[in-house]
Amino acid sequence: MTNQKTLASLAVLVQSGKLDPVKLAAETFHRIEACPDQSIFVGLTRERALREAQAASSRLKAGRSLGLLDGLPVVWKDLFDLAGSVTTAGSVVFKDDPPATADAPVVGALAAAGMVSVGRTNMSEFAFSGLGINPHYGTPRNPASPDVHRIPGGSSSGSAVAVAAGLVPVAIGTDTGGSVRIPAAMTGIVGYKATRGRYAMRGVFPLAESLDSLGPLCHTVQDAVWADAAMHGLTAPVIRRAELADLSIVIPETVVFDDAEPEVVAAFEAAIKRLEAAGVKVRRAHFPSFAAVFDLAARHGALVTAEAYALHRERLAGPEATRIDPRVVTRTRLGEKITLSDYIAILDARDRLIHETVEGLGPGELIAHPTLPHVAPPIAPLLSDDELFFKTNAKTLRNTLIGNFLDFCGVSIPCGTGAAGMPVGFLLSAPHHQDDRLLGAALAAEAIIRGEA
């Protein structure tokens, strides 16, 4: 059986005719079914996958490949509409809803590139938690911790685990407060959160539309570049690999290192030293806007909570509320206290803080800090202590939500290990709509950040 690898290495096998897409699809389903953790997926799209694999096989044999992704497997966080399949958003509330009648445009974009949709991955219910715990479908185990059951991170939990466990080469997730970058960091893979609006959002169940963005979880930045191109309809990537000597990084000294585990800081700083030795320019600076994001939430409430409450208000007021994870209900109901004037004040301040942050950056400068202040914690204490759950969730989301609020794009790259040998993520971010430059820099820096160069 073929070992699941990167998109790039699988593409070599498929394009050369050494691996037929039908065989690859069959092996993928066998691997998923043989996996001891059956909480990674909420549903498989077997008939669709075999149909798409057969079509890819026929094209390749006729010399009509659609490109490098043709015939390769992809899985989707359970927020994306796949025609003929029910989108449950990690909840039992939607389980008996009619299936989607059409693919979400971003699903259609990867299908047009020849990718084979294998199934739907588990997630935090309604995407409203950074931990990945789901009481309805189970919580996927973090593959980086074979002995202790540790959280995978969320909300794109199953997406990260499906890739980290070697079941598929790529998964597509959503990121509203860190939901791609957090599980990528916790499981030791790459997670790219695109600028909000880079891809079509129709057919993707929302959490907070002012913050929601999408992105791939995969093994390498190169794979993220390939997936990104296909997701917005390009037939091939246009990203240019940056020159290391041209890279400039600023490390924020505000918020992101507060109460961070020493091992996480050590892994991050070791990566920074390697980058400096390779010629990357690095400076450190205070970012008052980072602290202001949290001051604003303390004064007016959180933007994500306001919009999530507006979305789910009627659901929470009716009998369906009893079928929703009580922790999700508790957190969403906090939005009831946020007034319209609060909401407008948040949006006004957000525009100002985005502008201030961008003005504080040097020409072409990228922002770097640990993706998370801690490694993935064991799940058991979080299940038995609500206070610990909410405290851990807030800390887990802290570093990444800054990027959502300030409209950054960002990519989390593994940079070493922390406590208990668990993965640590290095988050590289850029202002909105600078995705191509960010990905070009990440391509150049990835091996050094990982300590492989």
Coordinates of C-alpha atoms in Angstrom, one line a residue:
M1 CA 0.0 0.0 0.0
T2 CA 1.2 3.5 -0.9
N3 CA 2.2 5.6 2.2
Q4 CA 0.1 8.8 2.2
K5 CA 2.6 11.5 1.5
T6 CA 2.6 15.1 0.4
L7 CA 0.5 16.3 -2.5
A8 CA 3.8 16.9 -4.4
S9 CA 5.1 13.4 -3.9
L10 CA 1.8 11.7 -4.7
A11 CA 1.5 13.9 -7.8
V12 CA 4.7 12.5 -9.1
L13 CA 3.4 8.9 -8.7
V14 CA 0.0 9.7 -10.2
Q15 CA 1.2 11.8 -13.1
S16 CA 3.9 9.3 -14.1
G17 CA 1.3 6.5 -14.2
K18 CA 2.9 4.6 -11.3
L19 CA -0.2 5.0 -9.1
D20 CA -3.7 5.0 -10.5
P21 CA -6.2 7.4 -8.9
V22 CA -8.7 4.5 -8.4
K23 CA -6.1 2.5 -6.5
L24 CA -5.2 5.6 -4.5
A25 CA -8.8 6.2 -3.5
A26 CA -9.3 2.6 -2.5
E27 CA -6.2 2.7 -0.4
T28 CA -7.3 5.9 1.2
F29 CA -10.6 4.5 2.3
H30 CA -8.9 1.3 3.5
R31 CA -6.5 3.4 5.6
I32 CA -9.4 5.5 7.1
E33 CA -11.4 2.3 7.9
A34 CA -8.4 0.6 9.5
C35 CA -7.5 3.7 11.6
P36 CA -8.2 3.0 15.3
D37 CA -9.5 6.5 15.7
Q38 CA -13.0 6.5 14.2
S39 CA -13.9 10.1 15.4
I40 CA -11.8 11.8 12.7
F41 CA -14.6 11.7 10.1
V42 CA -18.3 12.4 10.4
G43 CA -19.0 11.0 7.0
L44 CA -17.3 9.5 3.9
T45 CA -18.3 10.3 0.3
R46 CA -17.3 7.0 -1.1
E47 CA -19.5 6.9 -4.3
R48 CA -18.4 10.5 -5.2
A49 CA -14.8 9.7 -4.6
L50 CA -14.8 6.6 -6.7
R51 CA -16.6 8.4 -9.5
E52 CA -14.1 11.3 -9.4
A53 CA -11.1 8.9 -9.2
Q54 CA -12.3 6.9 -12.2
A55 CA -12.7 10.1 -14.2
A56 CA -9.2 11.2 -13.2
S57 CA -7.8 7.7 -14.2
S58 CA -9.4 7.9 -17.6
R59 CA -8.1 11.4 -18.2
L60 CA -4.6 10.5 -17.2
K61 CA -4.6 7.4 -19.4
A62 CA -5.7 9.5 -22.3
G63 CA -3.0 12.1 -21.7
R64 CA -5.4 14.8 -20.6
S65 CA -4.4 15.5 -17.0
L66 CA -6.1 18.5 -15.4
G67 CA -2.8 19.4 -13.6
L68 CA -0.7 18.4 -10.6
L69 CA -3.7 17.8 -8.3
D70 CA -5.6 15.5 -10.7
G71 CA -6.7 12.3 -8.9
L72 CA -5.4 13.3 -5.5
P73 CA -7.6 12.9 -2.3
V74 CA -8.9 15.9 -0.3
V75 CA -11.2 16.0 2.7
W76 CA -13.5 18.8 3.9
K77 CA -14.3 20.2 7.4
D78 CA -18.0 19.5 8.0
L79 CA -18.9 23.1 7.1
F80 CA -18.6 22.8 3.3
D81 CA -21.5 21.9 1.1
L82 CA -20.8 18.7 -0.9
A83 CA -23.7 17.9 -3.3
G84 CA -25.6 14.9 -2.0
S85 CA -24.2 15.0 1.5
V86 CA -25.6 16.6 4.7
T87 CA -23.5 19.5 6.1
T88 CA -23.9 19.1 9.9
A89 CA -21.3 21.7 11.2
G90 CA -20.3 19.2 13.8
S91 CA -23.7 19.2 15.3
V92 CA -26.6 16.7 15.6
V93 CA -29.1 19.5 15.1
F94 CA -28.6 19.4 11.3
K95 CA -28.1 15.6 11.1
D96 CA -31.5 15.0 9.6
D97 CA -31.5 18.0 7.2
P98 CA -31.7 17.4 3.5
P99 CA -28.4 16.9 1.7
A100 CA -26.8 19.8 -0.1
T101 CA -28.0 20.2 -3.7
A102 CA -24.8 21.7 -5.0
D103 CA -21.1 21.9 -4.1
A104 CA -19.8 25.0 -2.4
P105 CA -17.8 27.0 -5.0
V106 CA -14.5 26.2 -3.3
V107 CA -15.4 22.5 -3.4
G108 CA -16.2 22.8 -7.1
A109 CA -12.9 24.6 -7.7
L110 CA -10.9 21.6 -6.3
A111 CA -13.1 19.2 -8.2
A112 CA -12.4 21.2 -11.4
A113 CA -8.7 20.7 -10.6
G114 CA -9.4 16.9 -10.6
M115 CA -9.2 16.4 -6.8
V116 CA -11.1 13.5 -5.3
S117 CA -13.4 14.4 -2.3
V118 CA -13.2 11.6 0.2
G119 CA -15.4 12.8 3.1
R120 CA -16.2 15.2 5.8
T121 CA -14.0 15.7 8.9
N122 CA -15.1 16.2 12.5
M123 CA -14.9 19.6 14.2
S124 CA -15.9 21.6 17.2
E125 CA -19.6 22.1 17.1
F126 CA -20.5 25.1 15.0
A127 CA -16.7 25.8 14.8
F128 CA -17.0 27.7 18.2
S129 CA -14.0 26.4 20.1
G130 CA -10.2 26.3 19.6
L131 CA -9.9 22.9 21.4
G132 CA -11.5 20.5 19.0
I133 CA -13.6 18.7 21.6
N134 CA -17.0 17.3 20.3
P135 CA -19.4 15.5 22.6
H136 CA -21.6 14.3 19.7
Y137 CA -19.1 12.7 17.3
G138 CA -16.2 12.2 19.6
T139 CA -12.9 14.1 19.8
P140 CA -10.1 13.0 17.4
R141 CA -6.9 12.0 19.2
N142 CA -3.8 14.1 18.6
P143 CA -1.5 11.7 16.6
A144 CA 1.6 13.4 18.0
S145 CA 0.7 11.9 21.4
P146 CA 0.4 8.1 21.1
D147 CA 0.1 7.5 24.8
V148 CA -1.9 10.3 26.4
H149 CA -5.2 11.4 24.7
R150 CA -4.4 15.1 24.0
I151 CA -6.7 17.5 22.2
P152 CA -6.1 18.0 18.5
G153 CA -6.9 21.7 18.5
G154 CA -10.0 23.2 16.8
S155 CA -12.2 23.9 15.4
S156 CA -10.8 22.1 12.3
S157 CA -9.8 19.1 14.5
G158 CA -10.6 16.2 12.2
S159 CA -9.0 18.0 9.2
A160 CA -5.7 18.4 11.0
V161 CA -5.7 14.8 12.4
A162 CA -6.6 13.3 9.0
V163 CA -3.5 14.8 7.6
A164 CA -1.2 14.4 10.6
A165 CA -2.2 10.7 10.9
G166 CA -1.3 10.1 7.2
L167 CA -4.9 9.4 6.1
V168 CA -5.0 12.1 3.4
P169 CA -2.4 14.6 2.0
V170 CA -4.6 17.7 2.4
A171 CA -7.8 18.9 4.2
I172 CA -9.6 22.1 3.8
G173 CA -10.7 24.0 7.0
T174 CA -12.0 27.3 8.1
D175 CA -10.4 29.8 10.4
T176 CA -12.4 32.4 12.4
G177 CA -10.1 32.8 15.5
G178 CA -7.4 30.3 14.6
S179 CA -9.3 27.2 13.6
V180 CA -6.8 26.2 10.8
R181 CA -3.6 27.4 12.5
I182 CA -4.3 26.0 16.0
P183 CA -4.9 22.4 15.1
A184 CA -2.0 22.5 12.6
A185 CA 0.4 23.7 15.3
M186 CA -0.9 21.2 17.9
T187 CA -0.5 18.2 15.5
G188 CA 2.7 19.3 13.8
I189 CA 1.6 20.1 10.3
V190 CA 1.3 23.2 8.1
G191 CA -1.9 25.3 8.3
Y192 CA -2.5 28.3 6.0
K193 CA -5.2 30.8 6.8
A194 CA -5.9 33.0 3.7
T195 CA -7.0 36.6 3.8
R196 CA -10.7 36.7 4.4
G197 CA -12.4 36.8 1.0
R198 CA -9.6 35.2 -1.0
Y199 CA -11.9 32.3 -1.8
A200 CA -15.7 32.2 -2.4
M201 CA -17.5 31.7 0.9
R202 CA -20.9 30.6 -0.5
G203 CA -21.9 27.1 0.6
V204 CA -19.7 27.3 3.8
F205 CA -21.7 27.3 7.0
P206 CA -20.6 30.5 8.9
L207 CA -19.6 31.3 12.4
A208 CA -18.9 35.1 12.2
E209 CA -18.9 36.4 8.7
S210 CA -16.7 39.4 9.5
L211 CA -13.9 37.0 10.6
D212 CA -14.4 33.7 8.7
S213 CA -11.7 32.7 6.3
L214 CA -10.6 29.4 4.7
G215 CA -7.4 27.5 4.2
P216 CA -5.6 24.1 3.7
L217 CA -4.0 21.9 6.3
C218 CA -1.2 19.8 4.8
H219 CA 2.4 18.6 5.3
T220 CA 4.3 21.4 3.5
V221 CA 4.1 25.0 2.5
Q222 CA 4.5 23.8 -1.1
D223 CA 1.3 21.7 -0.8
A224 CA -0.5 24.8 0.7
V225 CA 0.6 26.8 -2.4
W226 CA -0.8 24.2 -4.7
A227 CA -4.1 23.9 -2.9
D228 CA -4.4 27.7 -2.6
A229 CA -4.0 28.1 -6.4
A230 CA -6.7 25.6 -7.1
M231 CA -9.1 26.9 -4.5
H232 CA -9.3 30.3 -6.2
G233 CA -9.4 28.8 -9.7
L234 CA -5.9 29.1 -11.0
T235 CA -4.6 26.2 -13.1
A236 CA -1.1 26.5 -11.6
P237 CA 0.4 28.5 -8.7
V238 CA 1.9 32.0 -9.4
I239 CA 3.7 32.2 -6.0
R240 CA 7.4 33.2 -6.3
R241 CA 9.8 31.8 -3.7
A242 CA 11.4 34.7 -1.9
E243 CA 15.1 35.3 -1.3
L244 CA 16.0 34.7 2.3
A245 CA 18.2 37.8 2.3
D246 CA 15.2 39.9 1.3
L247 CA 13.0 38.8 4.2
S248 CA 12.3 41.1 7.2
I249 CA 10.5 39.9 10.3
V250 CA 9.2 41.7 13.3
I251 CA 8.5 39.9 16.5
P252 CA 5.7 41.4 18.6
E253 CA 6.5 41.9 22.3
T254 CA 2.9 42.5 23.2
V255 CA 0.5 39.7 24.4
V256 CA 1.8 36.8 22.4
F257 CA 4.5 35.7 24.8
D258 CA 2.4 36.3 28.0
D259 CA 2.3 33.2 30.2
A260 CA 3.8 31.1 27.4
E261 CA 5.4 27.7 28.2
P262 CA 9.2 28.1 28.3
E263 CA 9.7 25.1 25.9
V264 CA 7.4 26.8 23.3
V265 CA 9.4 30.1 23.6
A266 CA 12.7 28.1 23.4
A267 CA 11.6 26.3 20.2
F268 CA 10.4 29.6 18.6
E269 CA 13.6 31.5 19.5
A270 CA 15.8 28.7 18.2
A271 CA 14.0 29.0 14.8
I272 CA 14.5 32.8 14.9
K273 CA 18.2 32.3 15.5
R274 CA 18.4 29.9 12.5
L275 CA 16.6 32.5 10.3
E276 CA 19.0 35.3 11.4
A277 CA 22.0 33.0 10.7
A278 CA 20.5 32.6 7.2
G279 CA 20.4 36.3 6.6
V280 CA 16.8 37.1 7.5
K281 CA 16.5 40.6 9.2
V282 CA 14.7 40.4 12.6
R283 CA 13.6 43.1 14.9
R284 CA 11.3 43.2 18.0
A285 CA 8.7 45.8 18.7
H286 CA 5.7 46.6 20.9
F287 CA 2.3 46.3 19.1
P288 CA -0.3 48.4 21.1
S289 CA -3.0 47.2 18.7
F290 CA -2.6 43.6 19.9
A291 CA -3.5 44.6 23.5
A292 CA -6.2 46.9 22.2
V293 CA -8.0 43.9 20.6
F294 CA -8.5 42.4 24.0
D295 CA -9.3 45.7 25.7
L296 CA -12.0 46.3 23.1
A297 CA -13.5 42.8 23.7
A298 CA -13.5 43.4 27.5
R299 CA -15.4 46.7 27.0
H300 CA -17.8 45.8 24.2
G301 CA -17.8 42.0 23.9
A302 CA -16.1 39.9 21.3
L303 CA -17.0 40.4 17.6
V304 CA -17.1 36.6 17.0
T305 CA -19.6 36.2 19.9
A306 CA -21.8 39.0 18.7
E307 CA -22.1 37.5 15.2
A308 CA -22.3 33.9 16.4
Y309 CA -25.2 34.8 18.7
A310 CA -27.0 36.6 15.8
L311 CA -26.7 33.5 13.7
H312 CA -27.9 31.1 16.4
R313 CA -30.3 33.3 18.4
E314 CA -33.5 31.5 17.4
R315 CA -31.9 28.1 17.8
L316 CA -30.8 28.9 21.3
A317 CA -34.2 30.1 22.2
G318 CA -35.9 26.9 21.1
P319 CA -35.9 23.2 21.9
E320 CA -32.8 22.6 19.7
A321 CA -30.6 24.3 22.4
T322 CA -30.9 21.1 24.5
R323 CA -29.2 19.1 21.7
I324 CA -26.2 21.5 21.4
D325 CA -23.0 21.1 23.5
P326 CA -23.7 23.1 26.7
R327 CA -20.3 24.8 26.5
V328 CA -21.1 26.1 23.0
V329 CA -24.5 27.3 24.2
T330 CA -22.9 29.1 27.2
R331 CA -20.3 30.8 25.1
T332 CA -22.8 31.8 22.3
R333 CA -25.3 33.2 24.7
L334 CA -22.7 35.8 25.9
G335 CA -23.6 37.6 22.6
E336 CA -27.0 38.4 24.0
K337 CA -25.4 41.1 26.1
I338 CA -23.7 42.8 23.2
T339 CA -25.8 45.8 22.1
L340 CA -26.0 47.3 18.6
S341 CA -23.9 50.3 19.7
D342 CA -21.3 47.9 21.1
Y343 CA -21.2 46.1 17.8
I344 CA -20.7 49.3 15.8
A345 CA -18.0 50.5 18.2
I346 CA -16.2 47.2 17.7
L347 CA -16.3 47.5 13.9
D348 CA -15.2 51.2 14.0
A349 CA -12.3 50.4 16.3
R350 CA -11.3 47.4 14.2
D351 CA -10.8 49.5 11.1
R352 CA -8.6 51.9 13.1
L353 CA -6.5 49.1 14.6
I354 CA -6.0 47.4 11.2
H355 CA -4.7 50.7 9.8
E356 CA -2.5 51.3 12.9
T357 CA -0.9 47.9 12.7
V358 CA -0.1 48.1 9.0
E359 CA 1.3 51.6 9.5
G360 CA 3.6 50.2 12.2
L361 CA 5.2 47.7 9.8
G362 CA 8.3 48.4 7.8
P363 CA 8.3 47.8 4.0
G364 CA 7.6 44.2 3.2
E365 CA 7.9 43.2 6.9
L366 CA 6.2 40.0 8.2
I367 CA 5.1 39.3 11.7
A368 CA 6.3 36.2 13.5
H369 CA 5.4 34.7 16.9
P370 CA 4.5 31.3 18.4
T371 CA 1.2 30.1 17.0
L372 CA 0.2 29.0 20.5
P373 CA 1.5 29.8 24.0
H374 CA 1.4 26.1 24.9
V375 CA 1.4 22.6 23.4
A376 CA -1.7 20.4 23.2
P377 CA -2.9 19.6 26.7
P378 CA -4.4 16.3 27.8
I379 CA -8.2 16.1 27.2
A380 CA -9.3 14.5 30.5
P381 CA -9.0 17.5 32.8
L382 CA -10.8 19.7 30.2
L383 CA -13.8 17.3 30.1
S384 CA -14.2 17.3 33.9
D385 CA -13.7 21.0 34.6
D386 CA -15.7 23.7 32.8
E387 CA -13.7 26.5 34.3
L388 CA -10.5 25.0 33.0
F389 CA -12.1 24.3 29.6
F390 CA -13.0 28.0 29.1
K391 CA -9.7 29.3 30.5
T392 CA -7.7 26.9 28.2
N393 CA -9.9 27.8 25.2
A394 CA -9.3 31.5 25.7
K395 CA -5.6 31.0 26.0
T396 CA -5.5 28.7 23.0
L397 CA -7.3 31.2 20.8
R398 CA -5.3 34.2 22.1
N399 CA -2.4 34.5 19.7
T400 CA -4.2 33.5 16.5
L401 CA -7.4 35.5 17.0
I402 CA -5.4 38.7 16.8
G403 CA -4.7 37.9 13.1
N404 CA -8.4 37.3 12.4
F405 CA -9.4 40.6 14.0
L406 CA -6.6 42.6 12.3
D407 CA -7.4 40.8 9.0
F408 CA -4.0 39.1 8.5
C409 CA -3.2 36.1 6.4
G410 CA -1.0 33.6 8.2
V411 CA 0.8 30.3 8.0
S412 CA 1.7 28.0 10.9
I413 CA 4.9 25.9 10.3
P414 CA 6.2 23.3 12.8
C415 CA 9.4 24.6 14.5
G416 CA 10.3 22.0 17.0
T417 CA 8.8 20.4 20.1
G418 CA 7.9 21.6 23.6
A419 CA 6.7 19.9 26.8
A420 CA 6.1 16.1 26.4
G421 CA 7.7 16.2 23.0
M422 CA 4.6 17.8 21.5
P423 CA 4.8 20.0 18.4
V424 CA 5.3 23.8 18.5
G425 CA 4.0 26.1 15.7
F426 CA 5.8 29.1 14.2
L427 CA 3.2 31.6 12.9
L428 CA 4.2 33.9 10.0
S429 CA 1.6 36.5 9.2
A430 CA 1.2 39.4 6.8
P431 CA -1.4 42.2 6.3
H432 CA -4.6 41.3 4.3
H433 CA -4.2 40.6 0.6
Q434 CA -0.5 39.9 0.9
D435 CA -1.0 36.2 0.7
D436 CA 1.3 35.7 -2.3
R437 CA 4.1 37.5 -0.6
L438 CA 3.5 35.6 2.7
L439 CA 3.5 32.2 0.9
G440 CA 6.6 33.1 -1.1
A441 CA 8.4 33.9 2.2
A442 CA 7.1 30.8 3.9
L443 CA 8.4 28.6 1.0
A444 CA 11.9 30.2 1.4
A445 CA 12.0 29.9 5.2
E446 CA 10.2 26.6 5.9
A447 CA 13.2 24.3 6.0
I448 CA 15.0 26.7 8.3
I449 CA 12.0 27.2 10.6
R450 CA 11.7 23.4 10.8
G451 CA 15.5 23.1 11.6
E452 CA 16.0 21.0 8.4
A453 CA 18.3 23.3 6.5

